[in-house]
Coordinates of C-alpha atoms in Angstrom, one line a residue:
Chain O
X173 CA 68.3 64.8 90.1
X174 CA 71.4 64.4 91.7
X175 CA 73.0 63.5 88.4
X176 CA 72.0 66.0 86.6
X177 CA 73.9 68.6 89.3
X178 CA 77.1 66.7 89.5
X179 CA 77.5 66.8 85.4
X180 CA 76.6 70.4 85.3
X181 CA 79.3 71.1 88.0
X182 CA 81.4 68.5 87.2
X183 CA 81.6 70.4 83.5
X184 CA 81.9 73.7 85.1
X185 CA 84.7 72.3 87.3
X186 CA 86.6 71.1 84.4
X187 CA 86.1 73.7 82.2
X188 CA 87.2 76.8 84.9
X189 CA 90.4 74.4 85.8
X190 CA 90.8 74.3 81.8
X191 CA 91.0 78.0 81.5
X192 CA 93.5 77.9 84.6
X193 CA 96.1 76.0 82.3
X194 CA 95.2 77.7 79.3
X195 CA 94.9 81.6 79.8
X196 CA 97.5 83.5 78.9
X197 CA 97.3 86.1 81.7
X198 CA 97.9 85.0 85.4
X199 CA 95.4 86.9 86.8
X200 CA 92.6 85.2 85.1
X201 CA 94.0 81.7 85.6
X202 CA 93.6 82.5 89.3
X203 CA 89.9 84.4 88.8
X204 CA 89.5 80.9 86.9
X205 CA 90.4 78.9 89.5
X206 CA 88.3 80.4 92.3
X207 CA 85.4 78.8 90.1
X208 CA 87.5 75.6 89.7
X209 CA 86.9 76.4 93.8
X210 CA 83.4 76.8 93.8
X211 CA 82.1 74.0 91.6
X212 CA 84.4 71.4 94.2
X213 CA 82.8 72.7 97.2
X214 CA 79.5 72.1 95.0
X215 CA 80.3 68.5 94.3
X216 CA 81.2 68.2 98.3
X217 CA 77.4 69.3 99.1
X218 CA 76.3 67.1 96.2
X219 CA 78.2 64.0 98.8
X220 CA 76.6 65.6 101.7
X221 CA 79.6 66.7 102.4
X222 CA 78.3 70.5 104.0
X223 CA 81.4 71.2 106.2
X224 CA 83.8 70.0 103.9
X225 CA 82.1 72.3 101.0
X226 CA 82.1 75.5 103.4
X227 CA 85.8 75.0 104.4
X228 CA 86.8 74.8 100.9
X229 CA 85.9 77.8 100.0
X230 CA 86.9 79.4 103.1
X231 CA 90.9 78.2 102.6
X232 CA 91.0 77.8 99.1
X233 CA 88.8 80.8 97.9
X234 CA 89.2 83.1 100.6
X235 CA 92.6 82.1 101.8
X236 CA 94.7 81.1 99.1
X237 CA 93.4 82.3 95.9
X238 CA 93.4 85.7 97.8
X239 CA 97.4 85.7 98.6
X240 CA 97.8 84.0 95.2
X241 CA 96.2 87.4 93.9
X242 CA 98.2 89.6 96.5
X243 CA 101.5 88.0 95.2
X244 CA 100.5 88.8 91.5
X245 CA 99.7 92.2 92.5
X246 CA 102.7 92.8 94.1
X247 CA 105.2 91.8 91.4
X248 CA 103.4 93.7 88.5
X249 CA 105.8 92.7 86.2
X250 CA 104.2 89.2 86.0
X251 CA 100.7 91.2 85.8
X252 CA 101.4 93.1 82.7
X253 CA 103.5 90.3 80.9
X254 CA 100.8 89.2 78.2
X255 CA 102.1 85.9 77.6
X256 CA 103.0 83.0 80.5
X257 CA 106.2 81.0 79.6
X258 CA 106.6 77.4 80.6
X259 CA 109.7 75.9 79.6
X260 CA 108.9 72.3 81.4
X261 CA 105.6 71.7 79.0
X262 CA 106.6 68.2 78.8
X263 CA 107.3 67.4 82.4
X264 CA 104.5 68.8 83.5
X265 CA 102.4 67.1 80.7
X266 CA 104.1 63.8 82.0
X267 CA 103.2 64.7 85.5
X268 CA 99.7 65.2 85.1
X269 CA 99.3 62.2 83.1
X270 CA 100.8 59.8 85.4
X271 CA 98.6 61.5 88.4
X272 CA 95.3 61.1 86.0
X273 CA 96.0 57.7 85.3
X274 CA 96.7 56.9 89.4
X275 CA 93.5 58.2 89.8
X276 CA 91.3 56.7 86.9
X277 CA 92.9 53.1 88.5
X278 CA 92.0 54.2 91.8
X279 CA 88.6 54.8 91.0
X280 CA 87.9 52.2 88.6
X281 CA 89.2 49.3 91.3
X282 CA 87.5 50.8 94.3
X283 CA 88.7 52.8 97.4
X284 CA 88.2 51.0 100.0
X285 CA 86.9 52.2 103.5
X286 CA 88.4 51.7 106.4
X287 CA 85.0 51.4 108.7
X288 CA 81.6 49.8 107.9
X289 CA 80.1 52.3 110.5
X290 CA 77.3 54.7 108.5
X291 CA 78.1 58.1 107.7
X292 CA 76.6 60.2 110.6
X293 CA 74.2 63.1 109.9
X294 CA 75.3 65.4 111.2
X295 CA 79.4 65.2 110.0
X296 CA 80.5 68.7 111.8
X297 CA 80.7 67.7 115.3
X298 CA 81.8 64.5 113.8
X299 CA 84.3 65.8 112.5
X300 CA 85.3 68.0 115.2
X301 CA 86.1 65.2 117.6
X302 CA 87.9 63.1 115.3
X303 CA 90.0 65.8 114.9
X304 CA 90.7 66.3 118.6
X305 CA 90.9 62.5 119.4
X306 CA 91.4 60.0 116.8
X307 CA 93.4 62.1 114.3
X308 CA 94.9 64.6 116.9
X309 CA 98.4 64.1 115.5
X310 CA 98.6 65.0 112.0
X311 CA 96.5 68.2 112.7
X312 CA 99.0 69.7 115.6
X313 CA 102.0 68.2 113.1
X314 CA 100.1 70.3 110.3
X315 CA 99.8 73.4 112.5
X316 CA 103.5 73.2 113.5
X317 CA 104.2 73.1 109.9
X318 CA 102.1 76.1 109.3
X319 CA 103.6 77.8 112.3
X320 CA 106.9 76.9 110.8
X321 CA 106.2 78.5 107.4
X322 CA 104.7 81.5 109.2
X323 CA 107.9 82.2 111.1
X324 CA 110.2 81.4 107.9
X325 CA 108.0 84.1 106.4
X326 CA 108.6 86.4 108.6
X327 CA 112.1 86.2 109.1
X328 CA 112.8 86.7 104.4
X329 CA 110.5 89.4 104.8
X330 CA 112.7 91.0 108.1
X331 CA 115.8 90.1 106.1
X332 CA 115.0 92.0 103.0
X333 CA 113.7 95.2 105.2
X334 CA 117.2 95.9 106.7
Chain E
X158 CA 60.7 87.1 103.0
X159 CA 60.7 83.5 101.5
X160 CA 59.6 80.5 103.7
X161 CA 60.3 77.4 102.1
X162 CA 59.6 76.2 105.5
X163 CA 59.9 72.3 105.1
X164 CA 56.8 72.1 102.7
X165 CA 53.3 73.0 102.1
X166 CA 53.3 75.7 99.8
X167 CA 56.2 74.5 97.8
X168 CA 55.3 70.6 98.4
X169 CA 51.8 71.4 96.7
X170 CA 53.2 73.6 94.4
X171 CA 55.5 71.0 92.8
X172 CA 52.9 68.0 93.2
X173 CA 50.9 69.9 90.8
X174 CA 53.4 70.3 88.5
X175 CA 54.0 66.3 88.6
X176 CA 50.4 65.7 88.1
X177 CA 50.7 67.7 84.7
X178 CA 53.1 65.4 84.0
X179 CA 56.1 68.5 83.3
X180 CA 59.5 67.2 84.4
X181 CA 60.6 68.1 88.1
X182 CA 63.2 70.9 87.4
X183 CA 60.6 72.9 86.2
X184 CA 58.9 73.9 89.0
X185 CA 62.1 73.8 91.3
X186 CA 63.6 76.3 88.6
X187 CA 60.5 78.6 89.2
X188 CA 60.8 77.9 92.8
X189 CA 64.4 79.0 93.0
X190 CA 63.9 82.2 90.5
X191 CA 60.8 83.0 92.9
X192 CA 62.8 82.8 96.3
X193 CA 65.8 85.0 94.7
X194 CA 63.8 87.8 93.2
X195 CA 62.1 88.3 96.6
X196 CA 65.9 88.1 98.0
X197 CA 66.8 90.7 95.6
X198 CA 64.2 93.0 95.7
X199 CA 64.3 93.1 99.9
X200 CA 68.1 93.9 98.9
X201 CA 67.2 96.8 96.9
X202 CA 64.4 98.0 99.4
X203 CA 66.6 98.1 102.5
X204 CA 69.6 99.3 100.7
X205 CA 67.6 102.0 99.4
X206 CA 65.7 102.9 102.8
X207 CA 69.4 102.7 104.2
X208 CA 71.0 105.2 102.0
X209 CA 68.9 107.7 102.5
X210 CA 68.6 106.9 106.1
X211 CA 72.7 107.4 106.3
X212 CA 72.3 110.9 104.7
X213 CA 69.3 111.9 107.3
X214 CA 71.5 110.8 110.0
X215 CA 74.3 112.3 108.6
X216 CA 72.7 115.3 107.9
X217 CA 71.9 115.7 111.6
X218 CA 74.6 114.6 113.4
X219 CA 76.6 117.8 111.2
X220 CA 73.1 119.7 112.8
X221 CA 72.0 120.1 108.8
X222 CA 68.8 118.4 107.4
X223 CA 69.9 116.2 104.4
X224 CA 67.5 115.6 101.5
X225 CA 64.5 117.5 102.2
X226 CA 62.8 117.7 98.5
X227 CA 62.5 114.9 96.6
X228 CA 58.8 113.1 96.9
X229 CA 57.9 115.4 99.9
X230 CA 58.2 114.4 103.3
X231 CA 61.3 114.8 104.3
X232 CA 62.4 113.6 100.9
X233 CA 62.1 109.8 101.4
X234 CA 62.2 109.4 97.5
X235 CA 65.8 110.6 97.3
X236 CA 67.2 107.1 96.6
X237 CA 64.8 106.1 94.2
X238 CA 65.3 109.1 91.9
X239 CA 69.6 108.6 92.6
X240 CA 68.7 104.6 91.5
X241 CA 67.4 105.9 88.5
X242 CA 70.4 108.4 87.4
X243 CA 72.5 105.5 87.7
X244 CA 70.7 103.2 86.0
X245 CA 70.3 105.8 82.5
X246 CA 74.0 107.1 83.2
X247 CA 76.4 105.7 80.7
X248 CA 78.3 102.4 81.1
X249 CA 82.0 103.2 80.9
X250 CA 84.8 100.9 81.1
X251 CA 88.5 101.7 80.7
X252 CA 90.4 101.1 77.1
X253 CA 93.3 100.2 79.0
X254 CA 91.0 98.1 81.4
X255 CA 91.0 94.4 81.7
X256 CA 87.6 94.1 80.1
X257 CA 86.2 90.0 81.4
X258 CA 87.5 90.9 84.8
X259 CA 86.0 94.6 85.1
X260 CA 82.8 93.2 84.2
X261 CA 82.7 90.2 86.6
X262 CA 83.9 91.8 89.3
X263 CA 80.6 93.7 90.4
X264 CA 79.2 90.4 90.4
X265 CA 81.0 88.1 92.2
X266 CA 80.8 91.2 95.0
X267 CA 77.2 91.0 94.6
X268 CA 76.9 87.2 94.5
X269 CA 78.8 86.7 97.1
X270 CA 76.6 89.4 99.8
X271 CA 73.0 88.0 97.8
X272 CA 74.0 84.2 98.9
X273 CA 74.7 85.1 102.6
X274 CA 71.1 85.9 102.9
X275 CA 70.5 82.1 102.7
X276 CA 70.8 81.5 106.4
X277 CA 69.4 84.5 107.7
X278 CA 66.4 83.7 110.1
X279 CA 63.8 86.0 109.9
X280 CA 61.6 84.7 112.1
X281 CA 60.6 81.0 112.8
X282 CA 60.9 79.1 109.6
X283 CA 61.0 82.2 108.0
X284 CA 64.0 81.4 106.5
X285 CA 65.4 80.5 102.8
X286 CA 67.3 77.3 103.8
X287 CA 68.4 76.1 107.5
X288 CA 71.8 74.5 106.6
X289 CA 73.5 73.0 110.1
X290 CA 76.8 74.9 108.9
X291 CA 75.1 78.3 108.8
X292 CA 77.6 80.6 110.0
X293 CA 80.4 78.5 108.8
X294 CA 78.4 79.3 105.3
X295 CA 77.5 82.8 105.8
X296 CA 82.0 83.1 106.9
X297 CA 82.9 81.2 104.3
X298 CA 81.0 82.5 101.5
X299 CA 81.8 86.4 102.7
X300 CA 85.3 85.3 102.0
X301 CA 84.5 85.5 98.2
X302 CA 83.0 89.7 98.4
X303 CA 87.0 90.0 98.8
X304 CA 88.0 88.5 95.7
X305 CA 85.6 90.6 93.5
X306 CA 87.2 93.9 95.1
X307 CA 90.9 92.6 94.0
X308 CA 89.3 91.8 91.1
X309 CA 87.7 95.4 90.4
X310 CA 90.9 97.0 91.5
X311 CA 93.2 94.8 89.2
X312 CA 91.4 95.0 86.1
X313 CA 90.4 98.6 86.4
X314 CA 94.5 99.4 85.9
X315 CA 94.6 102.5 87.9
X316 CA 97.1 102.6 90.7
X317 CA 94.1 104.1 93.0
X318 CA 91.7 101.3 92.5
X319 CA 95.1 98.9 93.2
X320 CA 96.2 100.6 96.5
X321 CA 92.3 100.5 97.7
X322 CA 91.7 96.8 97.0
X323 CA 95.2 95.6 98.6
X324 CA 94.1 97.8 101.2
X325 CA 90.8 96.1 101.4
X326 CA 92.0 92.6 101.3
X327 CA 95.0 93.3 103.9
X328 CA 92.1 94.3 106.1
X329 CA 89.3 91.9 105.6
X330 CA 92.4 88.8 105.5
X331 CA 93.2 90.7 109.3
X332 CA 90.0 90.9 110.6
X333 CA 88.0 88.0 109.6
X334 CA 90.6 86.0 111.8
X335 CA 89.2 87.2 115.5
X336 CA 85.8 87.8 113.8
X337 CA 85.3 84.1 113.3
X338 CA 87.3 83.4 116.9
X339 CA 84.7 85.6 118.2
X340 CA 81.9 83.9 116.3
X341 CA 83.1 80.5 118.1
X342 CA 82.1 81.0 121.7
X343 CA 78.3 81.2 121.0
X344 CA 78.7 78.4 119.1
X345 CA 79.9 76.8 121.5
X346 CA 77.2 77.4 123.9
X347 CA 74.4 76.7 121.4
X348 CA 76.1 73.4 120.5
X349 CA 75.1 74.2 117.1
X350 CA 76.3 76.4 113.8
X351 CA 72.8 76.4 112.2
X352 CA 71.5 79.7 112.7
X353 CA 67.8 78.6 114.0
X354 CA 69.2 76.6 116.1
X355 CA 71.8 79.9 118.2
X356 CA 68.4 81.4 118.3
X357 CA 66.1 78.7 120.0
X358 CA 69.2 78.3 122.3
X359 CA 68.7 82.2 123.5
X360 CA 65.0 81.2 125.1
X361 CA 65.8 82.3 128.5
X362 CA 69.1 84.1 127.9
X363 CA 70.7 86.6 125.2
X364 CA 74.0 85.1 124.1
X365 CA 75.3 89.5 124.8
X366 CA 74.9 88.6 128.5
X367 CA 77.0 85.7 128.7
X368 CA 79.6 86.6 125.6
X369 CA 79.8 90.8 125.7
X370 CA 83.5 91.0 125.0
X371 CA 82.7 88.3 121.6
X372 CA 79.9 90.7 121.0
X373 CA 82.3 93.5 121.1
X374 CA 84.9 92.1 118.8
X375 CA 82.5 90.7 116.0
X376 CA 81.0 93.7 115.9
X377 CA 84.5 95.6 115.7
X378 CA 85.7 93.2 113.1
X379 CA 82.4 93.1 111.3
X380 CA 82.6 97.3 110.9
X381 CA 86.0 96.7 109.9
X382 CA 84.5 93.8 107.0
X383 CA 82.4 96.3 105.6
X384 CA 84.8 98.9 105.2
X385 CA 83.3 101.4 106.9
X386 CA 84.7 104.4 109.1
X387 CA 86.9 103.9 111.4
X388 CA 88.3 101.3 109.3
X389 CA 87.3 102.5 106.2
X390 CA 91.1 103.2 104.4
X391 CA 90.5 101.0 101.4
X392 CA 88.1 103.7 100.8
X393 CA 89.5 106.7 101.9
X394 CA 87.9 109.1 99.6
X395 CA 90.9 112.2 100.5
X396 CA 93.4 109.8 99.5
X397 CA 92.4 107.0 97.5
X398 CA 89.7 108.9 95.7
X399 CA 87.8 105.6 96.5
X400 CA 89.6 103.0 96.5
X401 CA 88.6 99.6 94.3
X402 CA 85.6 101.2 92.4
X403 CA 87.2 104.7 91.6
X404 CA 86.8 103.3 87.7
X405 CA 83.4 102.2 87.8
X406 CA 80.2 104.2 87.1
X407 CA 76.6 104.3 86.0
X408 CA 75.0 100.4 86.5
X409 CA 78.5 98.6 88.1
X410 CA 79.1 101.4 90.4
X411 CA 75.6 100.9 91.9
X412 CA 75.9 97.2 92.2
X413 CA 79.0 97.8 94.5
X414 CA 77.0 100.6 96.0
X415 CA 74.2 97.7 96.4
X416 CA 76.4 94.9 97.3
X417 CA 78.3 97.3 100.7
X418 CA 74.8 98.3 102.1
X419 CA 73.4 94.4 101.7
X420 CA 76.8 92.9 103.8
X421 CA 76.4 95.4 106.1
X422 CA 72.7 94.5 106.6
X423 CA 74.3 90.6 106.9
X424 CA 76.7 91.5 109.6
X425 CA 74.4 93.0 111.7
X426 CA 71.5 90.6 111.2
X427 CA 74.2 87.4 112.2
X428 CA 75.1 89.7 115.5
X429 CA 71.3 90.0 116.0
X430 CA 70.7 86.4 115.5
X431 CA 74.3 85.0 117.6
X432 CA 74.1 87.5 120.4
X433 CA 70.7 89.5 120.2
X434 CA 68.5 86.9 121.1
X435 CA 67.1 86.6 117.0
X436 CA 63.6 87.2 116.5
X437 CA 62.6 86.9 120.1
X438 CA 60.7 89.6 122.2
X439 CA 57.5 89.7 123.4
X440 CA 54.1 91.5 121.8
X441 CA 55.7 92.3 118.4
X442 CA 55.7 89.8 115.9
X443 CA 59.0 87.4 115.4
X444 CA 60.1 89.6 112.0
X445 CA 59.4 92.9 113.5
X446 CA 61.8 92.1 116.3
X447 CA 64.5 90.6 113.8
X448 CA 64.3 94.2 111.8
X449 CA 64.1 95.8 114.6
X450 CA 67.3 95.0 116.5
X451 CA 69.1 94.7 113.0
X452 CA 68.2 98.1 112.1
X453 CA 69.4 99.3 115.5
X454 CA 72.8 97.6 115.6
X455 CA 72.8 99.0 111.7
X456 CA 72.1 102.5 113.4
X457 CA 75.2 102.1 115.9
X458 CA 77.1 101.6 112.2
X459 CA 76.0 104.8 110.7
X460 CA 76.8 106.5 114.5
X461 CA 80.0 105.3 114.5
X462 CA 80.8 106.7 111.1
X463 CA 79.7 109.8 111.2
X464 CA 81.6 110.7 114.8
X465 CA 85.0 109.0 114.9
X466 CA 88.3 109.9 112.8
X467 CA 89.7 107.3 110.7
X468 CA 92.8 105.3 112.2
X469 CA 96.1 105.3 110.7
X470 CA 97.0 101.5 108.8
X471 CA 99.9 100.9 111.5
X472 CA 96.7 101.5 113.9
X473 CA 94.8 99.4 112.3
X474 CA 96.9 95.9 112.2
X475 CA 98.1 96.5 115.6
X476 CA 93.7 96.5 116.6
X477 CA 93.4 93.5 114.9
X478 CA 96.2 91.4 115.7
X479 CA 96.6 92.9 119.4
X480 CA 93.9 93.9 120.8
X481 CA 91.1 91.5 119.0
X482 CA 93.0 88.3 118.5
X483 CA 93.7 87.9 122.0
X484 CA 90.7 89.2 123.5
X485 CA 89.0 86.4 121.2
X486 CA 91.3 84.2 122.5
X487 CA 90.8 84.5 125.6
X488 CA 87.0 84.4 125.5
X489 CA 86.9 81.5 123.5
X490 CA 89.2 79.5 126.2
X491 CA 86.9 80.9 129.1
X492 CA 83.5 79.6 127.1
X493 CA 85.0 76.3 126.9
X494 CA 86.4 75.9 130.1
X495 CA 82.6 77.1 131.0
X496 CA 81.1 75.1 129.0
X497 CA 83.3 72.1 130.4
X498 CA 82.9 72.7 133.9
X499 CA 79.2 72.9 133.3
X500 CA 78.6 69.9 130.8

């Protein structure tokens, strides 16, 4: 049963991400890859991964894909070009390879876990105090970063206004 | 409402499919189709009930009667004969429109309200699925409603339908930040984000006693979600004509139509559940009282639109980011200092 669901979103994953690289227009590369989105936070429920699969689509769907369509929006130029340039094909290519091929080895040799301890049932408040205790450190360092970003933001934006 | 409630019915059902010896997604395919027509069709019925229940109270509040003719009494049949207009008018889309995207756009907004009705408890076990992340998924999935109105307002290529769906994801982006802050502090004191479970933690006490100024905000933020007046700019029919689905007509507009009068049955049946005490009271049965305080807080809604000016935009990101951030804030650091000192 399981099976079946991880092929059928595990094609639908591939071939949304597909259209993201291939379309021609911008704005359905991003519609595109809010279902790249979805069918991940599918595969995270298919792992029993509930939390994981909510907060995906919270950040990546309704956060980021959102200001990735607000930027388009707002620099219509890019909207109404038909075609989408890319002058580093190659690099890219390269890049992508080279990632593909660290991950194929990755997952053909094994990841190995750092504990032996079961997964709990209930991973939320699991979660939750891992975060606060064990792995307190990288999420304030990731909030400062975000703070710093937000600032940096603010202060082009001021800039630009005066 | 659907009850898959851990079993019988549905157990039985798809042990005598195995007997028969028909592979298992059969009957879990049924099962499924089943459980989202009944979804869809309670959509329809309350959307319907509440249209014309907007107009009555419209209609009075102005001191005029609203639709008095069709069907009779008090012309109860008025939304059923506008459901039918829409569906024979003609389906019109743009030349110049971006054809894929004006055509999925409806229904990603529709998909995206019909799934939050997953988590909703009607009554005990009188629910579609109880996932322990319930409001996380009933938050996270009414993130995607605002991808379908940028959608509809980019692909439509009018500069209305643009201005209303920036507008609308400016303001749903603003206020979904102190409505999930908000959201937190009941959590907190249930010790749990499945839905059931915030109710059966309101036994003795309704979560608006201890947390009124989160009730306040979520239900500030959640008018604001749903794009209604006083927060109802992306829409604002004397300036944006109105706003995302200005292009849209016939069959598409009426799924939008569909899709704002289901979310804004989902925001007020999550306050009912988080801060109403759910399907608790005494005499009636569990769903009656579920309706019943949903329609009211749903009544408050149509109140509040029909007697309170629209705010200005300046006004409106200065609400959210000074007035409701902080007062989240604040009640989410007194819960769990409460809930510390207590524990």
């Amino acid at each position: 049963m399981t099976e079946v669901f991880f092929f059928a979103l595990a094609v639908f994953t591939v071939a949304a991400a597909l259209l993201v690289v291939l379309a021609r227009n911008i704005v359905h590369s991003a519609v595109a890859l809010i279902f790249s989105f979805c069918g991940v936070a599918g595969i995270y429920v298919l792992l029993d991964a509930e939390f994981l699969a909510a907060v995906q689509v919270l950040i990546y769907v309704g956060g980021i894909t959102i200001l990735l369509l607000f930027a388009i929006m707002l620099t219509t130029r890019i909207a109404s070009r038909a075609e989408v340039f890319n002058e580093q094909v190659w690099m890219s290519g390269l890049v992508t390879v080279g990632i593909t091929a660290i991950l194929v080895y990755a997952s053909l040799a094994g990841i190995r876990v750092s504990g032996e301890a079961p997964a709990p049932s209930e991973t939320t408040s699991a979660l939750g105090r891992l975060l606060l205790t064990t792995h307190v450190l990288p999420f304030e360092v990731a909030s400062v970063l975000l703070l710093a970003a937000m600032v940096g933001a603010i202060i082009l934006a001021r800039r630009e206004g005066e | 409402m659907p009850h898959i409630q851990s079993g019988d019915l549905v157990a039985r059902f798809y042990a005598l499919f195995e007997g028969w010896g028909i592979p298992w997604i059969v009957p879990r395919l049924i099962v499924m189709l089943v459980v989202v027509s009944i979804i869809i069709l309670f959509i329809s019925v309350v959307a319907m009930f509440l249209i014309w229940w907007e107009r009555k109270i419209s209609a009075h509040i102005q001191a005029r009667f609203g639709p008095m003719r069709v069907g009779g009494w008090h012309g109860w049949a008025q939304s059923i004969a506008d459901g039918v207009k829409l569906l024979l008018k003609e389906d019109i889309i743009p030349t110049r429109a971006d054809r894929p995207v004006f055509i999925l756009a409806p229904m990603v907004v529709f998909a995206a309200a019909l799934a939050a009705y997953v988590v909703i408890p009607f009554g005990p076990g009188l629910i579609v699925e109880d996932l322990n992340i319930g409001i996380l998924y009933v938050i996270a999935i009414s993130s995607l409603a605002v991808v379908g109105i940028i959608m509809a307002g980019w692909s439509s290529n009018n500069k209305y339908a643009a201005l209303g769906a920036l507008r609308s994801a400016a303001q749903a982006v603003s206020y979904e930040v102190p409505l999930v802050i908000s959201l937190i502090g009941p959590v907190l004191l249930a010790g749990s984000l499945s839905t059931t479970k915030i109710v059966e933690a309101q036994r003795y006490l309704w979560f608006i006693v201890l947390q009124p100024l989160a009730f306040l905000t979520y239900f500030t933020c959640a008018v604001a979600e749903t794009n209604r007046l006083p927060f109802d700019i992306p829409e604002a029919e004397s300036e944006l004509v109105a706003g995302f689905h200005v292009e849209y007509s016939g069959m598409r507009f009426a799924i939008f139509f569909l899709a704002e009068y289901a979310n804004m049955f989902t925001v007020c049946a999550i306050a009912t559940t988080v801060f109403l005490g759910g399907w608790r009271g005494p005499l009636l049965p569990p769903w009656l009282w579920f309706l019943l305080k949903t329609f009211f807080l749903l009544f408050v809604m149509m109140w509040l639109r029909w007697t309170l000016a629209r705010v200005r935009v300046d006004q409106l990101m200065d609400v959210a980011w000074k007035v409701l951030l902080p007062l989240a804030f604040a009640n989410l650091g007194i819960t769990g200092l409460l809930v510390w000192a207590f524990s």
